[in-house]
PDB file of C-alpha atoms in Angstrom:
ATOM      1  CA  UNK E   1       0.000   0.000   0.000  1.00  0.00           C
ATOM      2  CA  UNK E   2       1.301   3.361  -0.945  1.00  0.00           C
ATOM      3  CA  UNK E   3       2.027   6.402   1.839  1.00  0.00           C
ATOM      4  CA  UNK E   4      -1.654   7.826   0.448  1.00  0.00           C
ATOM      5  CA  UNK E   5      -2.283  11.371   0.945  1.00  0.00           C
ATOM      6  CA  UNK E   6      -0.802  13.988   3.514  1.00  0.00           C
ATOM      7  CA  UNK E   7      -2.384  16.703   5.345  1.00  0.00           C
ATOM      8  CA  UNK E   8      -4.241  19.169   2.510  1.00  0.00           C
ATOM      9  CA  UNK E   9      -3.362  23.010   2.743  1.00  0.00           C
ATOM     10  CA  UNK E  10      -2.962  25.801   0.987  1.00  0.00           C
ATOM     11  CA  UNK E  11      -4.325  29.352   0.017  1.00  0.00           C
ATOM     12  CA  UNK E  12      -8.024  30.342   0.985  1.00  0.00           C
ATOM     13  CA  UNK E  13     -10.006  32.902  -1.190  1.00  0.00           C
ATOM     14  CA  UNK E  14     -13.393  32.124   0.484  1.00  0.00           C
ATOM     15  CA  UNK E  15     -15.637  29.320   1.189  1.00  0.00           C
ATOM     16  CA  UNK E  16     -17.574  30.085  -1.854  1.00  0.00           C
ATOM     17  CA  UNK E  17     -14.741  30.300  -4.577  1.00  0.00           C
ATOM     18  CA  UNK E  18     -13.960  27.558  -6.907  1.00  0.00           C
ATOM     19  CA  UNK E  19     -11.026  25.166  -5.617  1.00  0.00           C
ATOM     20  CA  UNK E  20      -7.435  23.587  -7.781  1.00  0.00           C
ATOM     21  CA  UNK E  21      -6.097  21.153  -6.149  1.00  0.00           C
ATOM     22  CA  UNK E  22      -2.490  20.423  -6.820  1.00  0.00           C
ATOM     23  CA  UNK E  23      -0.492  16.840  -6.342  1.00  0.00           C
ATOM     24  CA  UNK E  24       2.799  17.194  -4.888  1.00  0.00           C
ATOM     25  CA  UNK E  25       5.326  15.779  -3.440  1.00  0.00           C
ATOM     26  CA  UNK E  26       5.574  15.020   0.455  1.00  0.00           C
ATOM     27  CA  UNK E  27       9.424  15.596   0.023  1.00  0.00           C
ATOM     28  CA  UNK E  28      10.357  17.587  -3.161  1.00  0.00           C
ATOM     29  CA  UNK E  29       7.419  20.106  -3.048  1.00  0.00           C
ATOM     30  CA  UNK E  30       6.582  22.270  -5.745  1.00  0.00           C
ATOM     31  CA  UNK E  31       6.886  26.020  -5.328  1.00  0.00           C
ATOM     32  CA  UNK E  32       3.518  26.862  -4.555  1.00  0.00           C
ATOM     33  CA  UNK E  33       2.879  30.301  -2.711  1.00  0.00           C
ATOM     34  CA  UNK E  34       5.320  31.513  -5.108  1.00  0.00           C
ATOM     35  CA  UNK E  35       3.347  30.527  -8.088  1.00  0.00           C
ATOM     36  CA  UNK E  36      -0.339  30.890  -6.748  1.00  0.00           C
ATOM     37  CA  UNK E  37      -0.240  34.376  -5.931  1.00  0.00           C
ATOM     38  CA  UNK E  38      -2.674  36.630  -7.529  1.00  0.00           C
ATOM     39  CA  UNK E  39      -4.457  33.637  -7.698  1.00  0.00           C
ATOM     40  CA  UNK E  40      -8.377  34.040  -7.184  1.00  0.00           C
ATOM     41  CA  UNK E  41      -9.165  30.625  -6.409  1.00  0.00           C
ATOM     42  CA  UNK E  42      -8.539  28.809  -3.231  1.00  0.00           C
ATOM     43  CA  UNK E  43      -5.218  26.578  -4.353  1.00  0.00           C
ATOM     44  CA  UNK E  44      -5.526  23.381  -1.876  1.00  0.00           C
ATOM     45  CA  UNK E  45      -1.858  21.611  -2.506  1.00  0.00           C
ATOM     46  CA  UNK E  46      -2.661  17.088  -1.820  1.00  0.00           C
ATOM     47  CA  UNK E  47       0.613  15.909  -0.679  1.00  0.00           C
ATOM     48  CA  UNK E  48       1.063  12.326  -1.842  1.00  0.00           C
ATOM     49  CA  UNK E  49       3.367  10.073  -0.441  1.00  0.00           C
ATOM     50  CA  UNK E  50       4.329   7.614  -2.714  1.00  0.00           C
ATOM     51  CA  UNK E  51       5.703   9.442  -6.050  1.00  0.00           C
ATOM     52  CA  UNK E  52       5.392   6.393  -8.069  1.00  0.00           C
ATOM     53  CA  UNK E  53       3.367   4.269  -6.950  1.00  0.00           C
ATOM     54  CA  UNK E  54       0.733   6.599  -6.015  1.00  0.00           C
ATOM     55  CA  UNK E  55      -0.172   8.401  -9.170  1.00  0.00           C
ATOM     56  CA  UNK E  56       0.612   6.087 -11.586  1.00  0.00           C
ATOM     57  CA  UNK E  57      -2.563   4.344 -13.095  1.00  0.00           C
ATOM     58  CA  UNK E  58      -1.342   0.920 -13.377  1.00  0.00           C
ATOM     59  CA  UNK E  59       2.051  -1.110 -12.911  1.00  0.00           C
ATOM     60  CA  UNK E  60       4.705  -0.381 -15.190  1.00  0.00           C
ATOM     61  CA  UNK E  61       8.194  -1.144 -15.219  1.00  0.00           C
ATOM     62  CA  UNK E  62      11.070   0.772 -13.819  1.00  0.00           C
ATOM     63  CA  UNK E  63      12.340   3.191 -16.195  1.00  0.00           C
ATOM     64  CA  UNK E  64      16.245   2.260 -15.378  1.00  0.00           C
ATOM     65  CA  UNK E  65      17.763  -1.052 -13.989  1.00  0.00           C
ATOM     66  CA  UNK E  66      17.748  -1.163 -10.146  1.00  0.00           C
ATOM     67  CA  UNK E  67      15.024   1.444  -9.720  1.00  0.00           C
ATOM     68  CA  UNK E  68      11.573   0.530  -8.192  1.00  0.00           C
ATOM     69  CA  UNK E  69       8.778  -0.523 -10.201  1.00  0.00           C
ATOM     70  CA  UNK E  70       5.561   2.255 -10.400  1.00  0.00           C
ATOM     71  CA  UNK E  71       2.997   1.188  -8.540  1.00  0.00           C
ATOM     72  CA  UNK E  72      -0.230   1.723 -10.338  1.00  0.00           C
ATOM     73  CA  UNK E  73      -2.092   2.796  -7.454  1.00  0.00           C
ATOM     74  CA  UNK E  74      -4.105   6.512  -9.061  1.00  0.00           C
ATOM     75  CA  UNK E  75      -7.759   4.738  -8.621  1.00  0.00           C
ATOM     76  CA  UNK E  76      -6.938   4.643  -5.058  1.00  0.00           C
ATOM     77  CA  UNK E  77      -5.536   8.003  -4.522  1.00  0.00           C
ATOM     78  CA  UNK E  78      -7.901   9.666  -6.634  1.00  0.00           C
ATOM     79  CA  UNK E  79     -10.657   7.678  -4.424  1.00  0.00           C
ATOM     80  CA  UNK E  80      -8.941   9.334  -1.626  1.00  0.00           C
ATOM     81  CA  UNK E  81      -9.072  12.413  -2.392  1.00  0.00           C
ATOM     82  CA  UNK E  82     -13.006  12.574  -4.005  1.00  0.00           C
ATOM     83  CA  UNK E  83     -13.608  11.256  -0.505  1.00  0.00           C
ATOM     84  CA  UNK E  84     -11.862  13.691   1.106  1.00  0.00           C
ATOM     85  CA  UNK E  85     -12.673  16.818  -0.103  1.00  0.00           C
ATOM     86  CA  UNK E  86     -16.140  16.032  -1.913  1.00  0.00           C
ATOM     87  CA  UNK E  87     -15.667  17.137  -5.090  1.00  0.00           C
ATOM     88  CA  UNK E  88     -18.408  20.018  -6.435  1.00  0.00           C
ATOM     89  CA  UNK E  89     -19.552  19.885 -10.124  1.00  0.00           C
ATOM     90  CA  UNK E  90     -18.309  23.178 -12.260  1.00  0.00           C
ATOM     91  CA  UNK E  91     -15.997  24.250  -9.507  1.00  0.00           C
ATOM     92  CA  UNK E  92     -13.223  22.211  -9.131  1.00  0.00           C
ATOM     93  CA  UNK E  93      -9.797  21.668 -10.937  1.00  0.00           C
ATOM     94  CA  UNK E  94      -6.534  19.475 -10.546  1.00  0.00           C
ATOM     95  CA  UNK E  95      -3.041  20.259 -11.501  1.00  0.00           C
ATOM     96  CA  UNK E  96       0.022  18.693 -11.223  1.00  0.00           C
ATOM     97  CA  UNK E  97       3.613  18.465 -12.199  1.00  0.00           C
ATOM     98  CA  UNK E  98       5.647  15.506 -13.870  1.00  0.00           C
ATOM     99  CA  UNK E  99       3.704  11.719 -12.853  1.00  0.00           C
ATOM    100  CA  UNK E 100       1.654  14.764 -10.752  1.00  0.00           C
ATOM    101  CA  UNK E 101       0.671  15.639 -14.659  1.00  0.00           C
ATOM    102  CA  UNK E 102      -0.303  12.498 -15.207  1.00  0.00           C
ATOM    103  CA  UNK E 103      -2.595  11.704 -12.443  1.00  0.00           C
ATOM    104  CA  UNK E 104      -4.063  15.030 -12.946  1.00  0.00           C
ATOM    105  CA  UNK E 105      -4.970  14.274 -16.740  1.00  0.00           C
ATOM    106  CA  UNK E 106      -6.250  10.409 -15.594  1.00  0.00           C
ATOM    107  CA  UNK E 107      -8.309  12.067 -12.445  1.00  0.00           C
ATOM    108  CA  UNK E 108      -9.384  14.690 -15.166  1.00  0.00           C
ATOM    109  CA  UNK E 109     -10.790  11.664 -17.318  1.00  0.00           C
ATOM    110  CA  UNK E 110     -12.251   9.377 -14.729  1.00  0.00           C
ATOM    111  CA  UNK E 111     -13.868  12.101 -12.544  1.00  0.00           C
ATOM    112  CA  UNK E 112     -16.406  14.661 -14.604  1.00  0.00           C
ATOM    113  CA  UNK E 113     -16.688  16.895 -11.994  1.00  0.00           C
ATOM    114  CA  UNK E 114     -13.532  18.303 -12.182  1.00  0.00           C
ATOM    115  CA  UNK E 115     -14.112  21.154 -14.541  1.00  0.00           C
ATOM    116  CA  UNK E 116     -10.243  21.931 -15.907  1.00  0.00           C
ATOM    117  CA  UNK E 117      -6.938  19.980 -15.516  1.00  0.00           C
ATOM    118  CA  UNK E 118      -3.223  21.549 -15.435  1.00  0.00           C
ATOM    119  CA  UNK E 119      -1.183  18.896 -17.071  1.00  0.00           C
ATOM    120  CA  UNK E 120       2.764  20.126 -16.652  1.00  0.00           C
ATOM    121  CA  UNK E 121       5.567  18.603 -18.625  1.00  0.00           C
ATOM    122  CA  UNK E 122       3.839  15.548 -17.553  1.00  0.00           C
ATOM    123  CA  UNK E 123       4.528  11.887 -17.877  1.00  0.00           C
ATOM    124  CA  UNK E 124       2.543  11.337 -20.780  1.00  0.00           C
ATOM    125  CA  UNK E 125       5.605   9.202 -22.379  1.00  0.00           C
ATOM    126  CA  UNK E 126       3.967   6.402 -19.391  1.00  0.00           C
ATOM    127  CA  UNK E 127       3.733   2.687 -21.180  1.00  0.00           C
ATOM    128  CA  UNK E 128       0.331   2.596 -22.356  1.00  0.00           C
ATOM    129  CA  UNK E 129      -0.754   5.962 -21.846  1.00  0.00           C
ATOM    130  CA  UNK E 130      -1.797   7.286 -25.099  1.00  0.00           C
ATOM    131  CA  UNK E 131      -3.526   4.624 -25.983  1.00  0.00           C
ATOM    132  CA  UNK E 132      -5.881   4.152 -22.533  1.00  0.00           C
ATOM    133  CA  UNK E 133      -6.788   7.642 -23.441  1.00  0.00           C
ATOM    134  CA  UNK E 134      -7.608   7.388 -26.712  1.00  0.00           C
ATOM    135  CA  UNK E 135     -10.013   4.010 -25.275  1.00  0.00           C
ATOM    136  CA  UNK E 136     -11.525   6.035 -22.051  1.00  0.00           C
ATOM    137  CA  UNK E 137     -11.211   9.493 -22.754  1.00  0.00           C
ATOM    138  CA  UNK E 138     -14.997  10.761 -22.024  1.00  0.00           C
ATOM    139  CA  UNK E 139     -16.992  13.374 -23.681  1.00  0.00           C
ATOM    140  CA  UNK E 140     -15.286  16.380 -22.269  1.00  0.00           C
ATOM    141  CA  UNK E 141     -17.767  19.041 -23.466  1.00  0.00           C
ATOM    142  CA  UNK E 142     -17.507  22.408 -21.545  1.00  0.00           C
ATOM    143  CA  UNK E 143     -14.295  21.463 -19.961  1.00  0.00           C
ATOM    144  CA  UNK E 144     -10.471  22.594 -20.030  1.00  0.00           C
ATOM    145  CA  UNK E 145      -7.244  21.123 -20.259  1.00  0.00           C
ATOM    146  CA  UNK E 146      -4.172  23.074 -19.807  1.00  0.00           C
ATOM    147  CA  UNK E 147      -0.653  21.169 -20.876  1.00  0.00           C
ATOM    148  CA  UNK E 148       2.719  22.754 -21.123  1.00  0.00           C
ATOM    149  CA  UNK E 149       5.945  21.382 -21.966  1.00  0.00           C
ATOM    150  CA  UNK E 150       9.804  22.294 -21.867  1.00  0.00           C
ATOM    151  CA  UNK E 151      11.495  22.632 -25.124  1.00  0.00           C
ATOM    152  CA  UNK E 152      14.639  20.846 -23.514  1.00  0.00           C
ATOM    153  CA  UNK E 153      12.398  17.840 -22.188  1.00  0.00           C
ATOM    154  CA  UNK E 154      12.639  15.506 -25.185  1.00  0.00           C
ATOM    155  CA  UNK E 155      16.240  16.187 -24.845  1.00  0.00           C
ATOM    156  CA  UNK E 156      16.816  13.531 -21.953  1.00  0.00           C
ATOM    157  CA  UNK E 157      16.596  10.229 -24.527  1.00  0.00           C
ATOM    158  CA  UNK E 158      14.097   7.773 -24.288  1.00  0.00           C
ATOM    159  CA  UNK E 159      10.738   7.718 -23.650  1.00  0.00           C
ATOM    160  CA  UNK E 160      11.527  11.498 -22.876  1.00  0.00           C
ATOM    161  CA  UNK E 161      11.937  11.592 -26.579  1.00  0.00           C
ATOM    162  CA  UNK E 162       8.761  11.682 -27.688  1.00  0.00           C
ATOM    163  CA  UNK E 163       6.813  13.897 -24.785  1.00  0.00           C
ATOM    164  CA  UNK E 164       6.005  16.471 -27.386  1.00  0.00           C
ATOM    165  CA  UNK E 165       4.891  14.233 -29.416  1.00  0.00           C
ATOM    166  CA  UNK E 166       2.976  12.512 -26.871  1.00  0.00           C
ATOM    167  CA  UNK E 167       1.318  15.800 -25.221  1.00  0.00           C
ATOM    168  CA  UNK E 168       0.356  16.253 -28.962  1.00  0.00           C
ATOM    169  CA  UNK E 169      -1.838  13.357 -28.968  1.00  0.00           C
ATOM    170  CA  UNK E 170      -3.357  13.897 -25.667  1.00  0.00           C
ATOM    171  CA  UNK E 171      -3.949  17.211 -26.754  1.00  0.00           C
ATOM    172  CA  UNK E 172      -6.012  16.120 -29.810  1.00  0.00           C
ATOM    173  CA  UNK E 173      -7.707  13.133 -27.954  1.00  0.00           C
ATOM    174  CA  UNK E 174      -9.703  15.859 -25.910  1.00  0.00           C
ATOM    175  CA  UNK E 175     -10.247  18.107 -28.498  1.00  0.00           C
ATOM    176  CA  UNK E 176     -11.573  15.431 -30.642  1.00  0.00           C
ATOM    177  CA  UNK E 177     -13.784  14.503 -27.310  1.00  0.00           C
ATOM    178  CA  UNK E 178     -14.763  18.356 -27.556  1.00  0.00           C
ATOM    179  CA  UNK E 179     -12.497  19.487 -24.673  1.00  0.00           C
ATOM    180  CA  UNK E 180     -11.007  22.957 -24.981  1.00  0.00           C
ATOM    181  CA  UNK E 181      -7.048  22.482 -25.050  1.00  0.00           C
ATOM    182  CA  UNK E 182      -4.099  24.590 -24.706  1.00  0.00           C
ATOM    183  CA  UNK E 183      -0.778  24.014 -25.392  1.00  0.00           C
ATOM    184  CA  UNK E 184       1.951  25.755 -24.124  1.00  0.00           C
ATOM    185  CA  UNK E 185       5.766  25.073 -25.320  1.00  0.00           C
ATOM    186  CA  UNK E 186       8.180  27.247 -22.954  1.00  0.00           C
ATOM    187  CA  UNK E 187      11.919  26.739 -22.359  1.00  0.00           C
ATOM    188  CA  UNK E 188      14.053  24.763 -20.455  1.00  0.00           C
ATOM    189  CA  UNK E 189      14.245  20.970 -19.472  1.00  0.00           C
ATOM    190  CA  UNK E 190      12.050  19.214 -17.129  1.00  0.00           C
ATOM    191  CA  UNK E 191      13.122  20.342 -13.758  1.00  0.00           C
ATOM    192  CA  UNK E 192      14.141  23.832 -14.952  1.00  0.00           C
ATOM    193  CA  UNK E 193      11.299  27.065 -14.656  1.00  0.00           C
ATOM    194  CA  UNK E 194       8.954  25.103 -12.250  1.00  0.00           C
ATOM    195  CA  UNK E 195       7.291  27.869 -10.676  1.00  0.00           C
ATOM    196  CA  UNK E 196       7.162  29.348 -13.952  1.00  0.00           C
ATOM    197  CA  UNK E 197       5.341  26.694 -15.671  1.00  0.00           C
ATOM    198  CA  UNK E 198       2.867  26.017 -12.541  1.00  0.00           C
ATOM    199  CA  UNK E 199       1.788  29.464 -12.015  1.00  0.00           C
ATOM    200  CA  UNK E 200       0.962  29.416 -15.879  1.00  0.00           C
ATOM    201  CA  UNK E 201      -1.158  26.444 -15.083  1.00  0.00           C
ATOM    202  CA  UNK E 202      -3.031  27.581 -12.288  1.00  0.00           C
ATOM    203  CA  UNK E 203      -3.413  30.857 -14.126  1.00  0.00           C
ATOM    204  CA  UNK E 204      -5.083  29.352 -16.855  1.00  0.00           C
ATOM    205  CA  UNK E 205      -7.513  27.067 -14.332  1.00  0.00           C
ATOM    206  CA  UNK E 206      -8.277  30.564 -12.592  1.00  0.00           C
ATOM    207  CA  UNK E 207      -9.391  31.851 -15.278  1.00  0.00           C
ATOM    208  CA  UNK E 208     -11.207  28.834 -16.679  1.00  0.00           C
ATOM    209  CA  UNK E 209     -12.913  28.429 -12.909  1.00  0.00           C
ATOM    210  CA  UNK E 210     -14.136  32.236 -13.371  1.00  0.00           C
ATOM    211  CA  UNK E 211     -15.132  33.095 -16.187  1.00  0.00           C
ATOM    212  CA  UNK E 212     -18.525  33.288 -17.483  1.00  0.00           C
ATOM    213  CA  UNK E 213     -19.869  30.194 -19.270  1.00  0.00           C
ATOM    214  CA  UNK E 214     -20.125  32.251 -22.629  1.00  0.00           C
ATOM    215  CA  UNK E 215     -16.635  33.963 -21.949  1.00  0.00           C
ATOM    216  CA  UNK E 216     -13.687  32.440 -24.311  1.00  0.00           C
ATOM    217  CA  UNK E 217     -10.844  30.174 -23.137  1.00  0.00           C
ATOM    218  CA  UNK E 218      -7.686  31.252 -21.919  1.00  0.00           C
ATOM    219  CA  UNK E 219      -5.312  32.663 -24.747  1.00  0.00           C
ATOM    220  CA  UNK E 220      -1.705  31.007 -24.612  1.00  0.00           C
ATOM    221  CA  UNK E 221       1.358  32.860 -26.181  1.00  0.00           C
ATOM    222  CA  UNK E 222       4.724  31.148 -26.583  1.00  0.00           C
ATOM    223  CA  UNK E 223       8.557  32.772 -26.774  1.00  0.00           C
ATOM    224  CA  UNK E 224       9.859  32.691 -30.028  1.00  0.00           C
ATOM    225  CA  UNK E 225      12.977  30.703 -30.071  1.00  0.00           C
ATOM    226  CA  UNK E 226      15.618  32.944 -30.617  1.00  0.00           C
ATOM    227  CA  UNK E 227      14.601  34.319 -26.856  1.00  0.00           C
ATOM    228  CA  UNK E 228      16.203  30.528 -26.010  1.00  0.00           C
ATOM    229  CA  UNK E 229      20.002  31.787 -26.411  1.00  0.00           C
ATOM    230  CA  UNK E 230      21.364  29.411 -23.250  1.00  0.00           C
ATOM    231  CA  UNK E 231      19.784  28.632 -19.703  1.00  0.00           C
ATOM    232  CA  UNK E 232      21.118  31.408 -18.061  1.00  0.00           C
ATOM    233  CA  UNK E 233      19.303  34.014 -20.725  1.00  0.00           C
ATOM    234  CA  UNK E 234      15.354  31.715 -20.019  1.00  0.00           C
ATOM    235  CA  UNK E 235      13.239  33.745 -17.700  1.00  0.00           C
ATOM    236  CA  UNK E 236       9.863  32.332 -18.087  1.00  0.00           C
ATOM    237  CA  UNK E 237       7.097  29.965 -19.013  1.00  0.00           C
ATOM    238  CA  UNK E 238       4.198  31.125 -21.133  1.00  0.00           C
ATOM    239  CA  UNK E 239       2.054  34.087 -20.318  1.00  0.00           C
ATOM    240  CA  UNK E 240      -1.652  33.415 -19.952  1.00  0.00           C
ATOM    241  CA  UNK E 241      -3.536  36.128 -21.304  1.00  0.00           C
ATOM    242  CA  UNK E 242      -7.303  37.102 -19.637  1.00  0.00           C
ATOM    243  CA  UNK E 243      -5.998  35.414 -15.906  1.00  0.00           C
ATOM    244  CA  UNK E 244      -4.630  36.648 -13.168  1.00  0.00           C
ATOM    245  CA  UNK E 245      -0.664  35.955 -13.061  1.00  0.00           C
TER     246      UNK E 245
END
């Protein structure tokens, strides 16, 4: 049995605003009062214990010799935190970070009242991803899903290699399921412009979670590439237009 989830905190905006949770890590956590401010939503971070086997949707081999195997255990963390918190319909979003990406695109599929996900350069490269999507995706009408990437990420060999490629497909699954999708492609490599990338992602849920049900989706510009010169010269994500950053 996997570590489960910790205790839930994070930023209150009022009993009555909409809520994104975020998966992270009980020991490498994300930088999240950085990246939620000006946020209007309350931003409720779920700790989870277990990195791999926690938010992983079934077993899968390690990715390297001598490493642990994932777990597979998402249907019980996600029934852990529905349970928890009590999900309510039109209000609610989950984001998340790397496997937190994934789990937050699988809870996004399995659980239709979560209005929005925030996949970030997640692990959509996961054996047998793609193609449980394409087989379970729902009918994602009136819904959101945010996914950004870094342009370094498919740098780091295989199955990093094809995340792009990967995010594409996801991408097009839920439009094709009539989702709306962006796509965001900023710099750096996986670990590199965190905060950047997740306040980007809750920005874009924010503004999802608030806006009127005729108002248009969130507007996602990317840096050219010639702002890419070297890692020192990359100061940002994406900027969300229409939500509070």
């Amino acid at each position: 049995m996997g570590d489960g989830l910790g205790a839930m905190s994070g930023k209150s905006a009022g009993s009555g605003a909409p809520v994104i949770y975020v998966i992270d890590s009980v020991t490498h956590p994300l930088p999240l009062a950085e990246a939620a401010a000006g946020i209007t939503s309350n931003v409720v971070r779920v700790p989870v214990g277990s990195w791999g086997d926690d938010l992983t949707p079934w077993p899968a081999p390690a990715l390297r010799p001598g490493e642990k195997d994932f777990g597979g255990r998402a249907d019980e963390t996600l029934a852990r935190l529905v349970g928890e918190v009590g999900l309510r319909d039109g209000s609610c979003a989950v984001c998340g970070y790397s496997l937190g990406g994934l789990f937050a695109l699988y809870a996004f599929a399995r659980e239709p009242r979560l209005t929005a996900c925030a996949c970030l350069s997640g692990s959509v490269w996961y054996e047998g991803w793609i193609d449980w999507l394409r087989a379970n995706a729902p009918d994602c009408s009136g819904r959101y899903a945010f996914f950004s990437v870094g342009k370094k990420e498919k740098r780091a060999g295989l199955p990093f290699r094809h995340v792009e490629e990967d995010l594409a497909a996801c991408a097009s699954i839920l439009r094709e399921r009539g989702c709306e999708v962006d796509v965001a492609l900023g710099p750096g490599s996986h670990m590199q412009h965190v905060a950047e990338r997740l306040a980007a992602g809750l920005a874009a849920l924010d503004a999802v979670l608030r806006r009127g049900p005729s108002a248009p989706s969130p507007c996602v510009s990317q840096r050219d590439d010639d702002e890419e010169q070297s890692d020192d010269k990359e100061h940002g994500e994406v900027q969300v237009h229409g939500a509070s950053t």
